[in-house]
Each structure stands twice: as structure tokens, then as C-alpha cells.
Tab-separated table of N, CA and C in Angstrom:
chain	number	residue	atom	x	y	z
A	1252	UNK	N	115.886	86.810	-126.477
A	1252	UNK	CA	114.836	86.871	-125.739
A	1252	UNK	C	114.738	88.185	-124.957
A	1253	UNK	N	116.416	88.815	-124.773
A	1253	UNK	CA	116.449	90.122	-124.572
A	1253	UNK	C	115.375	91.213	-124.857
A	1254	UNK	N	115.944	90.706	-126.347
A	1254	UNK	CA	114.773	91.864	-127.028
A	1254	UNK	C	113.457	92.009	-126.606
A	1255	UNK	N	112.738	90.826	-126.457
A	1255	UNK	CA	111.664	90.636	-126.217
A	1255	UNK	C	111.210	91.518	-124.800
A	1256	UNK	N	112.114	91.011	-123.842
A	1256	UNK	CA	111.761	91.597	-122.737
A	1256	UNK	C	112.174	93.193	-122.631
A	1257	UNK	N	113.023	93.729	-123.048
A	1257	UNK	CA	112.893	95.122	-123.434
A	1257	UNK	C	111.864	95.744	-124.094
A	1258	UNK	N	110.932	94.753	-124.987
A	1258	UNK	CA	110.034	95.648	-125.673
A	1258	UNK	C	108.784	95.598	-124.372
A	1259	UNK	N	108.930	94.432	-124.017
A	1259	UNK	CA	107.780	94.203	-122.964
A	1259	UNK	C	107.770	95.250	-122.097
A	1260	UNK	N	108.970	95.696	-121.433
A	1260	UNK	CA	108.737	96.522	-120.363
A	1260	UNK	C	108.824	97.775	-121.184
A	1261	UNK	N	109.135	98.223	-121.979
A	1261	UNK	CA	108.659	99.703	-122.592
A	1261	UNK	C	107.270	99.544	-123.132
A	1262	UNK	N	106.672	98.625	-123.250
A	1262	UNK	CA	105.255	98.593	-123.589
A	1262	UNK	C	104.552	98.748	-121.972
A	1263	UNK	N	105.175	97.947	-121.254
A	1263	UNK	CA	104.413	98.615	-119.497
A	1263	UNK	C	104.695	100.123	-119.478
A	1264	UNK	N	105.964	100.569	-119.342
A	1264	UNK	CA	105.883	101.989	-119.334
A	1264	UNK	C	105.154	102.655	-120.008
A	1265	UNK	N	104.990	102.454	-121.169
A	1265	UNK	CA	104.042	103.414	-122.347
A	1265	UNK	C	102.471	103.364	-121.383
A	1266	UNK	N	102.308	101.982	-120.947
A	1266	UNK	CA	101.021	102.031	-120.496
A	1266	UNK	C	100.715	102.262	-119.507
A	1267	UNK	N	101.946	102.813	-118.408
A	1267	UNK	CA	101.723	103.683	-117.563
A	1267	UNK	C	101.651	105.147	-117.558
A	1268	UNK	N	102.098	105.713	-118.511
A	1268	UNK	CA	102.618	106.949	-118.906
A	1268	UNK	C	100.656	107.505	-119.405
A	1269	UNK	N	100.335	106.603	-120.138
A	1269	UNK	CA	98.914	106.422	-120.860
A	1269	UNK	C	97.772	106.380	-119.720
A	1270	UNK	N	97.955	105.647	-118.747
A	1270	UNK	CA	97.279	105.780	-117.679
A	1270	UNK	C	97.107	106.658	-116.736
A	1271	UNK	N	98.288	107.585	-116.555
A	1271	UNK	CA	98.223	108.603	-115.976
A	1271	UNK	C	97.676	110.129	-116.511
A	1272	UNK	N	98.363	109.880	-118.130
A	1272	UNK	CA	97.759	110.995	-118.977
A	1272	UNK	C	96.936	110.605	-119.875
A	1273	UNK	N	95.813	110.572	-119.560
A	1273	UNK	CA	94.853	110.152	-120.595
A	1273	UNK	C	94.465	111.198	-121.749
A	1274	UNK	N	95.108	112.310	-121.701
A	1274	UNK	CA	95.150	113.665	-122.349
A	1274	UNK	C	95.719	113.260	-123.648
A	1275	UNK	N	96.476	112.402	-123.577
A	1275	UNK	CA	97.632	112.137	-124.719
A	1275	UNK	C	96.871	111.674	-125.850
A	1276	UNK	N	95.703	110.759	-125.424
A	1276	UNK	CA	94.600	110.269	-126.570
A	1276	UNK	C	94.555	111.306	-127.663
A	1277	UNK	N	94.301	112.203	-127.019
A	1277	UNK	CA	93.622	113.750	-127.918
A	1277	UNK	C	94.568	113.659	-129.210
A	1278	UNK	N	95.948	113.338	-129.391
A	1278	UNK	CA	96.757	113.174	-130.228
A	1278	UNK	C	96.464	112.599	-131.925
A	1279	UNK	N	96.056	111.264	-131.199
A	1279	UNK	CA	95.509	110.402	-132.568
A	1279	UNK	C	94.222	110.667	-133.106
A	1280	UNK	N	93.404	111.226	-131.975
A	1280	UNK	CA	92.076	111.709	-132.660
A	1280	UNK	C	92.120	112.774	-133.525
A	1281	UNK	N	93.104	113.969	-133.186
A	1281	UNK	CA	93.005	114.792	-133.833
A	1281	UNK	C	93.708	114.711	-135.166
A	1282	UNK	N	94.859	113.442	-134.914
A	1282	UNK	CA	95.565	113.463	-136.230
A	1282	UNK	C	94.884	112.355	-137.138
A	1283	UNK	N	93.699	111.494	-136.962
A	1283	UNK	CA	92.744	110.786	-137.498
A	1283	UNK	C	91.884	112.192	-138.468
A	1284	UNK	N	91.592	112.811	-137.501
A	1284	UNK	CA	90.626	113.879	-138.363
A	1284	UNK	C	91.249	115.009	-139.391
A	1285	UNK	N	92.603	115.107	-139.052
A	1285	UNK	CA	93.226	116.345	-140.077
A	1285	UNK	C	93.607	115.259	-141.054
A	1286	UNK	N	93.839	113.842	-140.924
A	1286	UNK	CA	94.288	112.874	-142.150
A	1286	UNK	C	93.014	112.824	-143.101
A	1287	UNK	N	91.665	112.761	-142.243
A	1287	UNK	CA	90.561	112.826	-143.100
A	1287	UNK	C	90.499	113.960	-143.846
A	1288	UNK	N	90.493	115.149	-143.340
A	1288	UNK	CA	90.425	116.776	-144.168
A	1288	UNK	C	91.430	116.522	-144.984
A	1289	UNK	N	92.719	116.293	-145.074
A	1289	UNK	CA	93.829	116.216	-146.199
A	1289	UNK	C	93.040	115.395	-147.553
A	1290	UNK	N	92.367	114.113	-146.815
A	1290	UNK	CA	92.148	113.181	-147.926
A	1290	UNK	C	90.987	114.118	-148.775
A	1291	UNK	N	90.169	114.562	-147.649
A	1291	UNK	CA	89.074	115.286	-148.766
A	1291	UNK	C	89.537	116.440	-149.326
A	1292	UNK	N	90.269	117.077	-149.079
A	1292	UNK	CA	90.904	118.317	-149.563
A	1292	UNK	C	91.450	117.831	-151.122
A	1293	UNK	N	91.917	116.845	-151.215
A	1293	UNK	CA	92.555	116.181	-152.388
A	1293	UNK	C	91.319	115.298	-153.221
A	1294	UNK	N	90.458	114.695	-152.392
A	1294	UNK	CA	89.574	113.735	-153.043
A	1294	UNK	C	88.487	114.534	-153.684
A	1295	UNK	N	87.924	115.398	-153.183
A	1295	UNK	CA	86.739	115.891	-153.479
A	1295	UNK	C	87.028	116.505	-155.061
A	1296	UNK	N	87.809	117.687	-155.114
A	1296	UNK	CA	88.283	118.023	-156.457
A	1296	UNK	C	88.683	117.180	-157.635
A	1297	UNK	N	89.310	116.038	-156.925
A	1297	UNK	CA	89.415	115.039	-158.124
A	1297	UNK	C	88.374	114.231	-158.501
A	1298	UNK	N	87.428	114.214	-157.726
A	1298	UNK	CA	86.240	113.621	-157.861
A	1298	UNK	C	85.309	114.423	-159.204
A	1299	UNK	N	85.236	115.696	-158.574
A	1299	UNK	CA	84.156	116.734	-158.996
A	1299	UNK	C	84.518	116.685	-160.516
A	1300	UNK	N	86.057	117.024	-160.522
A	1300	UNK	CA	86.605	117.101	-162.093
A	1300	UNK	C	86.627	116.157	-162.697
A	1301	UNK	N	86.367	114.787	-162.373
A	1301	UNK	CA	86.573	113.659	-163.108
A	1301	UNK	C	88.235	112.953	-162.837
A	1302	UNK	N	88.926	113.986	-162.545
A	1302	UNK	CA	90.557	113.487	-163.048
A	1302	UNK	C	91.086	112.574	-161.976
A	1303	UNK	N	90.117	111.760	-161.697
A	1303	UNK	CA	90.724	111.128	-160.245
A	1303	UNK	C	91.465	109.801	-160.765
A	1304	UNK	N	91.040	109.398	-162.288
A	1304	UNK	CA	91.531	108.387	-162.967
A	1304	UNK	C	93.373	108.497	-163.070
A	1305	UNK	N	94.344	107.838	-163.496
A	1305	UNK	CA	95.188	107.713	-164.194
A	1305	UNK	C	95.176	108.172	-165.256
A	1306	UNK	N	95.986	108.852	-166.020
A	1306	UNK	CA	96.082	109.334	-167.433
A	1306	UNK	C	95.989	108.009	-168.327
A	1307	UNK	N	95.629	107.893	-169.087
A	1307	UNK	CA	96.077	106.811	-170.121
A	1307	UNK	C	97.496	106.739	-170.968
A	1308	UNK	N	97.293	105.917	-171.732
A	1308	UNK	CA	98.786	105.311	-172.641
A	1308	UNK	C	98.939	106.543	-173.356
A	1309	UNK	N	97.914	107.011	-173.818
A	1309	UNK	CA	98.170	107.970	-174.875
A	1309	UNK	C	97.929	109.285	-174.504
A	1310	UNK	N	98.195	109.563	-173.018
A	1310	UNK	CA	97.869	111.057	-172.455
A	1310	UNK	C	99.011	111.958	-172.744
A	1311	UNK	N	99.158	113.102	-172.713
A	1311	UNK	CA	100.580	113.535	-172.778
A	1311	UNK	C	101.044	113.747	-171.804
A	1312	UNK	N	102.313	114.153	-172.055
A	1312	UNK	CA	103.527	113.922	-170.768
A	1312	UNK	C	102.895	114.982	-169.313
A	1313	UNK	N	102.733	116.031	-169.905
A	1313	UNK	CA	102.291	116.869	-168.621
A	1313	UNK	C	101.062	116.603	-168.083
A	1314	UNK	N	99.982	115.791	-168.550
A	1314	UNK	CA	98.724	114.968	-167.521
A	1314	UNK	C	99.506	114.069	-166.627
A	1315	UNK	N	100.516	113.399	-167.005
A	1315	UNK	CA	101.202	112.416	-166.450
A	1315	UNK	C	101.854	113.184	-165.217
A	1316	UNK	N	102.344	114.003	-165.286
A	1316	UNK	CA	103.511	115.155	-164.475
A	1316	UNK	C	102.481	115.501	-163.305
A	1317	UNK	N	101.471	116.122	-164.046
A	1317	UNK	CA	100.179	116.893	-162.922
A	1317	UNK	C	99.748	115.828	-162.146
A	1318	UNK	N	99.433	114.233	-162.437
A	1318	UNK	CA	98.772	113.296	-161.711
A	1318	UNK	C	99.772	113.029	-160.866
A	1319	UNK	N	100.920	112.819	-161.001
A	1319	UNK	CA	101.900	112.345	-160.076
A	1319	UNK	C	102.388	113.182	-159.135
A	1320	UNK	N	102.596	114.414	-159.790
A	1320	UNK	CA	102.943	115.706	-158.763
A	1320	UNK	C	101.648	115.651	-157.617
A	1321	UNK	N	100.585	115.630	-157.861
A	1321	UNK	CA	99.318	115.708	-156.859
A	1321	UNK	C	99.275	114.675	-156.284
A	1322	UNK	N	99.628	113.252	-156.590
A	1322	UNK	CA	99.620	112.336	-155.733
A	1322	UNK	C	100.622	112.343	-154.909
A	1323	UNK	N	101.963	112.885	-154.925
A	1323	UNK	CA	103.204	113.101	-154.350
A	1323	UNK	C	102.801	114.342	-153.434
A	1324	UNK	N	101.860	115.014	-153.558
A	1324	UNK	CA	101.583	116.344	-152.896
A	1324	UNK	C	100.580	115.480	-151.848
A	1325	UNK	N	99.973	115.313	-152.116
A	1325	UNK	CA	98.974	114.322	-151.135
A	1325	UNK	C	99.587	113.388	-150.061
A	1326	UNK	N	100.716	112.572	-150.756
A	1326	UNK	CA	101.406	111.683	-149.587
A	1326	UNK	C	102.479	112.810	-148.857
A	1327	UNK	N	102.671	114.083	-149.293
A	1327	UNK	CA	103.469	114.765	-148.441
A	1327	UNK	C	102.738	115.400	-147.131
A	1328	UNK	N	101.390	115.788	-147.975
A	1328	UNK	CA	100.845	116.775	-146.917
A	1328	UNK	C	100.354	115.198	-145.528
A	1329	UNK	N	99.545	114.543	-145.827
A	1329	UNK	CA	99.335	113.500	-145.063
A	1329	UNK	C	100.441	112.998	-144.333
A	1330	UNK	N	101.559	112.653	-144.685
A	1330	UNK	CA	102.868	112.126	-143.738
A	1330	UNK	C	103.391	113.574	-142.752
A	1331	UNK	N	102.941	114.784	-143.396
A	1331	UNK	CA	103.343	115.659	-142.430
A	1331	UNK	C	102.602	115.765	-141.378
A	1332	UNK	N	101.066	115.596	-141.459
A	1332	UNK	CA	99.970	115.438	-140.282
A	1332	UNK	C	100.296	114.304	-139.619
A	1333	UNK	N	100.801	113.365	-140.144
A	1333	UNK	CA	100.918	112.036	-139.222
A	1333	UNK	C	102.348	112.146	-138.130
A	1334	UNK	N	103.463	112.738	-139.073
A	1334	UNK	CA	104.564	112.750	-138.221
A	1334	UNK	C	104.464	114.058	-137.459
A	1335	UNK	N	103.852	114.898	-137.591
A	1335	UNK	CA	103.723	116.450	-136.496
A	1335	UNK	C	102.893	115.599	-135.586
A	1336	UNK	N	101.719	114.863	-135.205
A	1336	UNK	CA	101.125	114.572	-134.172
A	1336	UNK	C	101.801	113.616	-133.628
A	1337	UNK	N	102.584	112.335	-134.227
A	1337	UNK	CA	103.298	111.617	-133.509
A	1337	UNK	C	104.568	111.878	-132.621
A	1338	UNK	N	105.082	113.075	-133.593
A	1338	UNK	CA	106.195	113.961	-132.577
A	1338	UNK	C	105.538	114.335	-131.065
A	1339	UNK	N	104.242	114.888	-131.314
A	1339	UNK	CA	103.689	115.625	-130.063
A	1339	UNK	C	103.492	114.350	-129.057
A	1340	UNK	N	103.149	113.436	-129.407
A	1340	UNK	CA	103.006	112.210	-128.734
A	1340	UNK	C	104.038	111.595	-127.942
A	1341	UNK	N	105.048	112.024	-128.757
A	1341	UNK	CA	106.438	111.499	-128.043
A	1341	UNK	C	106.918	112.621	-127.246
A	1342	UNK	N	106.565	114.045	-127.450
A	1342	UNK	CA	107.233	115.029	-126.563
A	1342	UNK	C	106.309	114.814	-125.363
A	1343	UNK	N	104.922	114.694	-125.198
A	1343	UNK	CA	104.298	114.715	-123.991
A	1343	UNK	C	104.771	113.400	-123.719
A	1344	UNK	N	104.984	112.281	-124.150
A	1344	UNK	CA	105.266	110.949	-123.076
A	1344	UNK	C	106.723	111.191	-122.524
A	1345	UNK	N	107.688	111.781	-123.326
A	1345	UNK	CA	108.996	111.941	-122.595
A	1345	UNK	C	108.931	113.031	-121.545
A	1346	UNK	N	107.912	114.032	-121.479
A	1346	UNK	CA	108.046	115.064	-120.853
A	1346	UNK	C	107.561	114.246	-119.205
A	1347	UNK	N	106.172	113.406	-119.414
A	1347	UNK	CA	105.909	112.823	-118.520
A	1347	UNK	C	106.514	111.773	-117.711
A	1348	UNK	N	107.514	111.071	-118.575
A	1348	UNK	CA	108.313	109.888	-117.816
A	1348	UNK	C	109.287	110.757	-117.351
A	1349	UNK	N	109.955	111.981	-117.328
A	1349	UNK	CA	110.867	112.995	-116.930
A	1349	UNK	C	110.458	113.570	-115.796
A	1350	UNK	N	109.044	113.295	-115.016
A	1350	UNK	CA	108.211	113.456	-114.150
A	1350	UNK	C	107.570	114.948	-114.373
A	1351	UNK	N	107.737	115.159	-115.562
A	1351	UNK	CA	106.937	116.741	-115.863
A	1351	UNK	C	105.215	116.706	-115.501
A	1352	UNK	N	104.747	118.007	-114.807
A	1352	UNK	CA	103.465	117.571	-114.597
A	1352	UNK	C	102.344	117.491	-115.629
A	1353	UNK	N	101.204	117.097	-115.228
A	1353	UNK	CA	100.270	116.793	-116.147
A	1353	UNK	C	99.788	118.292	-116.758
A	1354	UNK	N	99.320	117.938	-117.672
A	1354	UNK	CA	98.543	119.058	-118.514
A	1354	UNK	C	97.677	120.199	-117.618
A	1355	UNK	N	97.634	121.677	-117.891
A	1355	UNK	CA	96.918	122.227	-117.233
A	1355	UNK	C	95.720	123.045	-118.564
A	1356	UNK	N	94.345	122.291	-118.704
A	1356	UNK	CA	93.929	122.821	-119.686
A	1356	UNK	C	93.360	123.753	-119.404
A	1357	UNK	N	93.275	124.619	-118.374
A	1357	UNK	CA	92.233	125.569	-117.709
A	1357	UNK	C	92.632	127.196	-118.702
A	1358	UNK	N	93.972	127.208	-118.899
A	1358	UNK	CA	94.401	128.544	-119.486
A	1358	UNK	C	94.234	129.712	-118.691
A	1359	UNK	N	94.122	129.424	-117.220
A	1359	UNK	CA	93.935	130.716	-116.242
A	1359	UNK	C	95.213	130.952	-115.820
């Protein structure tokens, strides 16, 4: 039962940080947009070229390598975006929990 109460108190603290700094919500929004851009940058060329299907069993080894390397590159780029923005969320939340001031978006 100790794990449940610890999780519940952490969720409560996270909710309080989110209520005080609604600007943190921009990170998941931008992350989603960037993930869609990464998806489009891979999907559009694959669909236009007609090479979105996996190579058949009689295809050359090179086409298999290119296909799976492209999939891995998509995976890497997508997870880079996700980890980047999740790290930004955590950094902002930690800064706020340590008593840091809210963001100043005026740039003046």
C-alpha cells in the first residue's frame, strides 16, 4: 500500500505544478506536432516512391537492408523528439518544484 500512496502523492504534486504553470502543456503539444512532421517526412517519400511495403522474399539483401535501416532511422528520429520534449517537461517541473519562478515570455 506504500507504493500506491507514494504514487498518489506524486500525482498530486505534479497536478499542483501543472495548475501553477500551464505553460508546461506547450511541450506535449509541440512534441506531437514534431512527431507528425517526422512521420510525414518518412511516409510521404515512401508512399510516393511506392516502397512502403516490405521487400518480398525474393528481393535482394540490399533492399532488405535499406528498408529496415529506414525503419530504424524513423524510430530513432521519433524517439529523439519524444525524449527531448519529455526532458524539457521534467526540467521545467523540477525547476518549479524547487521554487523557481514562472516563465517570462516577454523577452524584454
